[in-house]
Coordinates of C-alpha atoms in Angstrom, one line a residue:
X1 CA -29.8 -17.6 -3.7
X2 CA -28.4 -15.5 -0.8
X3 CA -25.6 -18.1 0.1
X4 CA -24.7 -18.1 -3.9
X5 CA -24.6 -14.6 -4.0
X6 CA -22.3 -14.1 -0.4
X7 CA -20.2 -17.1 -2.1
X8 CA -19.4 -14.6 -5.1
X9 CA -19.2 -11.2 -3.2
X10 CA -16.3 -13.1 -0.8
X11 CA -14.5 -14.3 -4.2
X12 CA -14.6 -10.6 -5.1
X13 CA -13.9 -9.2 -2.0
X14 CA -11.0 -11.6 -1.7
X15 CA -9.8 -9.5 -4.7
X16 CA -10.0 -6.6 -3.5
X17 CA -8.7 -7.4 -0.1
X18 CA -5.7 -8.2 -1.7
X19 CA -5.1 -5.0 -3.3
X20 CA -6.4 -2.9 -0.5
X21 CA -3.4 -4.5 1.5
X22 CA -1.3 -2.5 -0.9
X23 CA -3.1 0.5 -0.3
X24 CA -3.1 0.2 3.4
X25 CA 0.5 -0.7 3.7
X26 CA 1.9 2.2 1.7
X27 CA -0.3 4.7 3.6
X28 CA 0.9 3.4 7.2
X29 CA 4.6 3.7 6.3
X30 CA 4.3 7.1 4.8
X31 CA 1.0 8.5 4.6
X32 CA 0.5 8.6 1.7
X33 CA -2.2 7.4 -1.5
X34 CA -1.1 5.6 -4.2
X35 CA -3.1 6.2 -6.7
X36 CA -0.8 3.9 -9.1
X37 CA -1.8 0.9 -7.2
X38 CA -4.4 0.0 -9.6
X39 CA -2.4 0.7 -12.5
X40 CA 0.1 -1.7 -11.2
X41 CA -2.6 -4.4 -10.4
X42 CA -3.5 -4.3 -14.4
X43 CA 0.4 -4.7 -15.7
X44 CA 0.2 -7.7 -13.1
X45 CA -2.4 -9.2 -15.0
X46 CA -1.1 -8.7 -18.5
X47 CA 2.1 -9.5 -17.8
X48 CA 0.6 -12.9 -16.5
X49 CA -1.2 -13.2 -19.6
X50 CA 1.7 -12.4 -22.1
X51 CA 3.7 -15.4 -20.5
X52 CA 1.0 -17.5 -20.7
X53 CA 0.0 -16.9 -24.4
X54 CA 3.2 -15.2 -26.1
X55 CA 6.1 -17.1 -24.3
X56 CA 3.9 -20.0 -24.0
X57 CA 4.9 -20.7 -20.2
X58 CA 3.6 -22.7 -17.7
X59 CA 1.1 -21.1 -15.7
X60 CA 3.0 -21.6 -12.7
X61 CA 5.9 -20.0 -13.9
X62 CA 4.3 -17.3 -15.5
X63 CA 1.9 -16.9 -12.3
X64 CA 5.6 -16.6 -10.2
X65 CA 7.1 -14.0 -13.0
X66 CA 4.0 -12.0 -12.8
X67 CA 4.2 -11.6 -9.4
X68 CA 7.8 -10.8 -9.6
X69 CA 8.3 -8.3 -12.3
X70 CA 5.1 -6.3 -10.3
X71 CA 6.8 -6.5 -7.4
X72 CA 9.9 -4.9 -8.9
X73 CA 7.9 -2.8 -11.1
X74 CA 6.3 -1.1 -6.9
X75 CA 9.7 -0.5 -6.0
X76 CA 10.4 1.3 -9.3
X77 CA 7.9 3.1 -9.0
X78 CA 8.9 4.2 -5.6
X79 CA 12.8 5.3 -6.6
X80 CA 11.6 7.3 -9.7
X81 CA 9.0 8.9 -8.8
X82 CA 8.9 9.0 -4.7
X83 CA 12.2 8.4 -3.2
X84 CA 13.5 11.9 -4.5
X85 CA 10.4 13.9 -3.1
X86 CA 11.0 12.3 -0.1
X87 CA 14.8 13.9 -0.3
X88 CA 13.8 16.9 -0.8
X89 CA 10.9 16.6 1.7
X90 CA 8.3 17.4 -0.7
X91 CA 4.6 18.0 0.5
X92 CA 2.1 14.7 0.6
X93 CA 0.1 16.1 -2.0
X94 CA 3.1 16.4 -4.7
X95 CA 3.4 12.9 -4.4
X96 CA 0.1 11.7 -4.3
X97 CA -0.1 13.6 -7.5
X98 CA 3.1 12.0 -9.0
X99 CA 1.2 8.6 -8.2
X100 CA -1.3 9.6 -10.5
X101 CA 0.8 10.7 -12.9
X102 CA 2.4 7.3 -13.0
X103 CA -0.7 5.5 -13.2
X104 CA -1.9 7.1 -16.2
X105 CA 1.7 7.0 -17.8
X106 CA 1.4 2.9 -17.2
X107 CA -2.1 2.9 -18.6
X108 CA -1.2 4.3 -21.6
X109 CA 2.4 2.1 -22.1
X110 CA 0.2 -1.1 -21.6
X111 CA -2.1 0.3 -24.6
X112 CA 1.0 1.3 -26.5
X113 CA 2.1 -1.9 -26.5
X114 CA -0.2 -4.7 -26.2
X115 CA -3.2 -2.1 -27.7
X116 CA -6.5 -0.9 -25.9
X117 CA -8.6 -3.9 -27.0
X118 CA -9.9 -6.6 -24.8
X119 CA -8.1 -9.7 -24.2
X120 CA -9.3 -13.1 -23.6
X121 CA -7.9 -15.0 -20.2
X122 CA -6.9 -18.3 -20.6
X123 CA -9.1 -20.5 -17.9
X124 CA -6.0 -22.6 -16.7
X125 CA -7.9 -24.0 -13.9
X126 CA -10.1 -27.2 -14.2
X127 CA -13.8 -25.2 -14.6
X128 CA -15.7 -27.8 -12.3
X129 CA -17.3 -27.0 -9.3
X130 CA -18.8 -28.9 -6.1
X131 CA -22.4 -28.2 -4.7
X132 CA -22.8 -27.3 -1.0
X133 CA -26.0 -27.5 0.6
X134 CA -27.7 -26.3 -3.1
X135 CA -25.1 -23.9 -3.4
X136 CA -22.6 -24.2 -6.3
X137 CA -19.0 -23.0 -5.8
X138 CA -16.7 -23.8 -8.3
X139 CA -13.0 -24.9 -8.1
X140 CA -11.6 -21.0 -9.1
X141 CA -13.7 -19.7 -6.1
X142 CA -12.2 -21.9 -4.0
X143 CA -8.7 -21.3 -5.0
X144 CA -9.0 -17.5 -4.8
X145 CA -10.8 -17.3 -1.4
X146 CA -8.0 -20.0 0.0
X147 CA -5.0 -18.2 -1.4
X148 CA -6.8 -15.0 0.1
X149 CA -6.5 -16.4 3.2
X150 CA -3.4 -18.3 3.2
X151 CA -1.5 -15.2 1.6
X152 CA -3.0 -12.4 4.8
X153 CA -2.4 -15.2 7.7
X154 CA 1.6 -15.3 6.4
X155 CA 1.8 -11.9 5.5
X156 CA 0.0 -10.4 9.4
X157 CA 2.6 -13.6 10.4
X158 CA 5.6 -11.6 9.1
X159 CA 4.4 -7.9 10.2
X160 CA 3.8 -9.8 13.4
X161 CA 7.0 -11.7 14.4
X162 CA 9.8 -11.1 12.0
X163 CA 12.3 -8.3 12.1
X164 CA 11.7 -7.2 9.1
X165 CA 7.9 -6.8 10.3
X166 CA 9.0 -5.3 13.5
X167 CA 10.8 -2.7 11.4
X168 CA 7.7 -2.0 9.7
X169 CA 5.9 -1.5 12.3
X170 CA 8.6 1.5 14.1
X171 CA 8.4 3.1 10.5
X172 CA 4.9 3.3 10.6
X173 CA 4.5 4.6 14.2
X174 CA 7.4 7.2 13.8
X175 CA 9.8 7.2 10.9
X176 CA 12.4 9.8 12.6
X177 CA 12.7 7.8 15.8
X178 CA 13.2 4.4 14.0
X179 CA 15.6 6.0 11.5
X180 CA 17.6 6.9 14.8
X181 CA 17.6 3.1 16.4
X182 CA 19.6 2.5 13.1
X183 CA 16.5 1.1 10.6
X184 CA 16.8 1.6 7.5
X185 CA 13.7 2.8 6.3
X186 CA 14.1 3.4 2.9
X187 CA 15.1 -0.1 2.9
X188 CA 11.8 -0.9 4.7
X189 CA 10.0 1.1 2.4
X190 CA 11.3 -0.2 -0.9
X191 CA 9.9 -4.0 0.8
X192 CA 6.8 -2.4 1.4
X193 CA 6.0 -1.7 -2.2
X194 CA 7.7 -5.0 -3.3
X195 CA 5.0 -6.6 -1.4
X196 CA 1.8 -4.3 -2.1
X197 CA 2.6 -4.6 -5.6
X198 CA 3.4 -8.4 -5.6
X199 CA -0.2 -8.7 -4.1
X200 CA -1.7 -6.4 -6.8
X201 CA 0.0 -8.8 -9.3
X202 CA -2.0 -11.8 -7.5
X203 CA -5.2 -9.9 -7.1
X204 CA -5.3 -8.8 -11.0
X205 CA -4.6 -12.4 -12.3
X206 CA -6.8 -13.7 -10.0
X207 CA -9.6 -11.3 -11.5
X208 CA -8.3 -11.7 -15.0
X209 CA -9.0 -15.7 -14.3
X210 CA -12.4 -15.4 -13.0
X211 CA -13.6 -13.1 -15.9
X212 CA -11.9 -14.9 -18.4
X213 CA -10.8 -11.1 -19.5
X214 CA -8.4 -8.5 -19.2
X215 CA -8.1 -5.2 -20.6
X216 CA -6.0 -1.4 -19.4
X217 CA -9.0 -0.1 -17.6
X218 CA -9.2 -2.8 -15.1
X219 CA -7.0 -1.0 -13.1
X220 CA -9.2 2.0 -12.4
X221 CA -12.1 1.0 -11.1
X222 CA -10.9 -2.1 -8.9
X223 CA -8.1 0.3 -7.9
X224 CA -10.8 3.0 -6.4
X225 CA -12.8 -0.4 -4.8
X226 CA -9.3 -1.9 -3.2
X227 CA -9.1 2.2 -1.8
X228 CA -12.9 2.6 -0.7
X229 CA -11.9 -1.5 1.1
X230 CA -9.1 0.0 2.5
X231 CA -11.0 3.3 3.7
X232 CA -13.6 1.3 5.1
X233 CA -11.6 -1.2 7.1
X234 CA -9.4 1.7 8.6
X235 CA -6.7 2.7 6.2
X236 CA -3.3 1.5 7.5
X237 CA -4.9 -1.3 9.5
X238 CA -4.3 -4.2 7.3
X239 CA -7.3 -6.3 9.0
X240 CA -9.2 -3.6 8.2
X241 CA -8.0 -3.5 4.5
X242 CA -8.9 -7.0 4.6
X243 CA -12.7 -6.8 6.0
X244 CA -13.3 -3.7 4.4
X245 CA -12.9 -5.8 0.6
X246 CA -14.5 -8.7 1.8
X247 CA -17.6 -6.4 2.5
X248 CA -17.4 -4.0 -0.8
X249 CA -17.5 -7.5 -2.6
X250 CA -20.3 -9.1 -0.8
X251 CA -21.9 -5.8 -1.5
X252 CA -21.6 -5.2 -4.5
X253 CA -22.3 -8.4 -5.5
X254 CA -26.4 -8.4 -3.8
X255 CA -26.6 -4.8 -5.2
X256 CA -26.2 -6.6 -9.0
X257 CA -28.6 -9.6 -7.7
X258 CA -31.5 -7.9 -6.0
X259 CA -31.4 -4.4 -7.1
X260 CA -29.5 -3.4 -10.1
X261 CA -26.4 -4.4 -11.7
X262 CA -26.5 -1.0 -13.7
X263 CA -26.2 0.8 -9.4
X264 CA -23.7 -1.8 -8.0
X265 CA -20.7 0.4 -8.0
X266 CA -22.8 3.5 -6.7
X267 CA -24.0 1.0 -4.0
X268 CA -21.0 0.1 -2.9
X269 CA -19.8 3.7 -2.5
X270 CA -23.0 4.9 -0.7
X271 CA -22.0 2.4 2.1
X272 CA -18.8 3.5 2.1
X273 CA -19.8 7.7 2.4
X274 CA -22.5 6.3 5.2
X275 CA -20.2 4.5 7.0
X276 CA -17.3 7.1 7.1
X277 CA -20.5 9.7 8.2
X278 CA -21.0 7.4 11.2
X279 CA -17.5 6.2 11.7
X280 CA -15.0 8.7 10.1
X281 CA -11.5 6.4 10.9
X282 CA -13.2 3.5 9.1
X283 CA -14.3 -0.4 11.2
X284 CA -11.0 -0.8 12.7
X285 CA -9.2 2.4 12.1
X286 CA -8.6 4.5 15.4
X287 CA -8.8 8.5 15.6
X288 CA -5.2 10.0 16.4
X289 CA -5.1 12.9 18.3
X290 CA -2.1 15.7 17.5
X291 CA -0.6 17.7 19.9
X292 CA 0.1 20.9 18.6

């Protein structure tokens, strides 16, 4: 029962690893929350769904135009509502709010189009499963725990050796000084939220598969779980985005099985509070000091 139930919580924390990347990634180049995350997470999913079922694509395809379309939809996102704070050097906490204001504005355009009701998920994926010493995991599991993985080896791969990731990496540690060695870090920002968002896309179809449901609140819950993952982990430490949903998952998912499914959330979150108590900078995250 225990192996079933750490099988599930690392399907879910896969999920939410994913998304946390985002999270994590936009918060080490400029410091900033973006709340709008999880809004873009749910468009990812719908948009997977409305090729699927409206244009009649293949899943594939649709899968690859998902992930896209969200991708472009992050760096949007970033040129409306960001990149002209940022011009006019704005405080943090003007953007952070205009993140929320974009989130709820995408909310309400996915209800305003495709309506507020719940929407079936097509299951595209062959439903069987293999047993494992008596534990049952089934073909989606595997999928979305492998893609998991294979998508945070390349993308730690490219922060680690490419230029691209090198420039990444000077933006995060100081913006000014890499802007002055000749990066262009607007250009390394827009890639960043190309990227975050093309993982949000994955993360929310992945989701929308395993439930075999989708609807616009999706977004707002599992966008406050990928942020708790990626407060937990260390935010802007993306091994630490990654650990940090692999645990709310596994969490959350022996809350529901041997307490309450009604408390699993509030679980979740309690570990998180308790954990920031002990350890304020999160598992892998490192206090800074300031000179002043």
């Amino acid at each position: 029962m225990i192996l079933q139930q750490l099988i599930n919580g690392l399907t879910l924390g896969s999920t939410y690893a994913l998304t946390a990347v985002g999270y994590s990634m936009v918060f080490g180049i400029l410091e900033l929350v973006n709340f709008s995350h999880g809004s873009v997470y749910m468009v990812g999913a719908f948009l997977t769904l409305i090729f699927l079922t409206s244009l009649k694509l293949n899943f594939f395809v649709s899968f690859l135009l998902s992930i896209i379309l969200t991708g472009l939809l992050g760096i949007l996102i970033d040129k409306v509502s960001l990149y002209p704070l940022r011009r006019k050097n704005a405080p943090k906490v003007t953007a952070l709010i205009s993140t929320i204001g974009v989130s709820i504005f995408l909310q309400n355009l996915v209800m305003l189009v495709w309506g507020s009701e719940t929407k079936n998920f097509p299951l595209v994926i062959n439903p069987g499963a293999v047993e494992l010493m008596g534990v049952k995991v089934s073909f989606l599991q595997m999928i979305i725990f492998s893609m998991c993985l294979v998508i945070m080896i390349g993308l730690n791969t490219m922060i680690q050796k490419t230029r691209i990731g090198k420039a990444m990496r000077a933006t995060a540690q100081n913006a000014e000084a890499a802007k002055l060695m000749g990066i262009d870090i607007n250009r390394v920002i827009m890639i960043t939220f190309f990227i975050g968002s093309a993982l949000a896309s994955v993360a929310g179809t992945m989701v929308g598969m395993y439930y075999q449901t989708i609807d616009p609140y999706i977004g707002y819950m599992a966008g406050l779980k990928a942020f708790a993952a990626a407060v937990l982990g260390g935010i802007g430490v993306l091994p630490g985005a990654i650990i940090g949903g692999l645990l709310i998952g596994v969490i959350e998912t022996l809350s529901a099985a041997y307490i309450n499914s009604g408390y699993r959330d509030a679980i979740a979150f309690a570990v998180l509070v308790l954990m920031l108590v002990i350890k304020p900078s999160g598992l892998l995250g490192k206090q800074v000091s300031k000179k002043v």
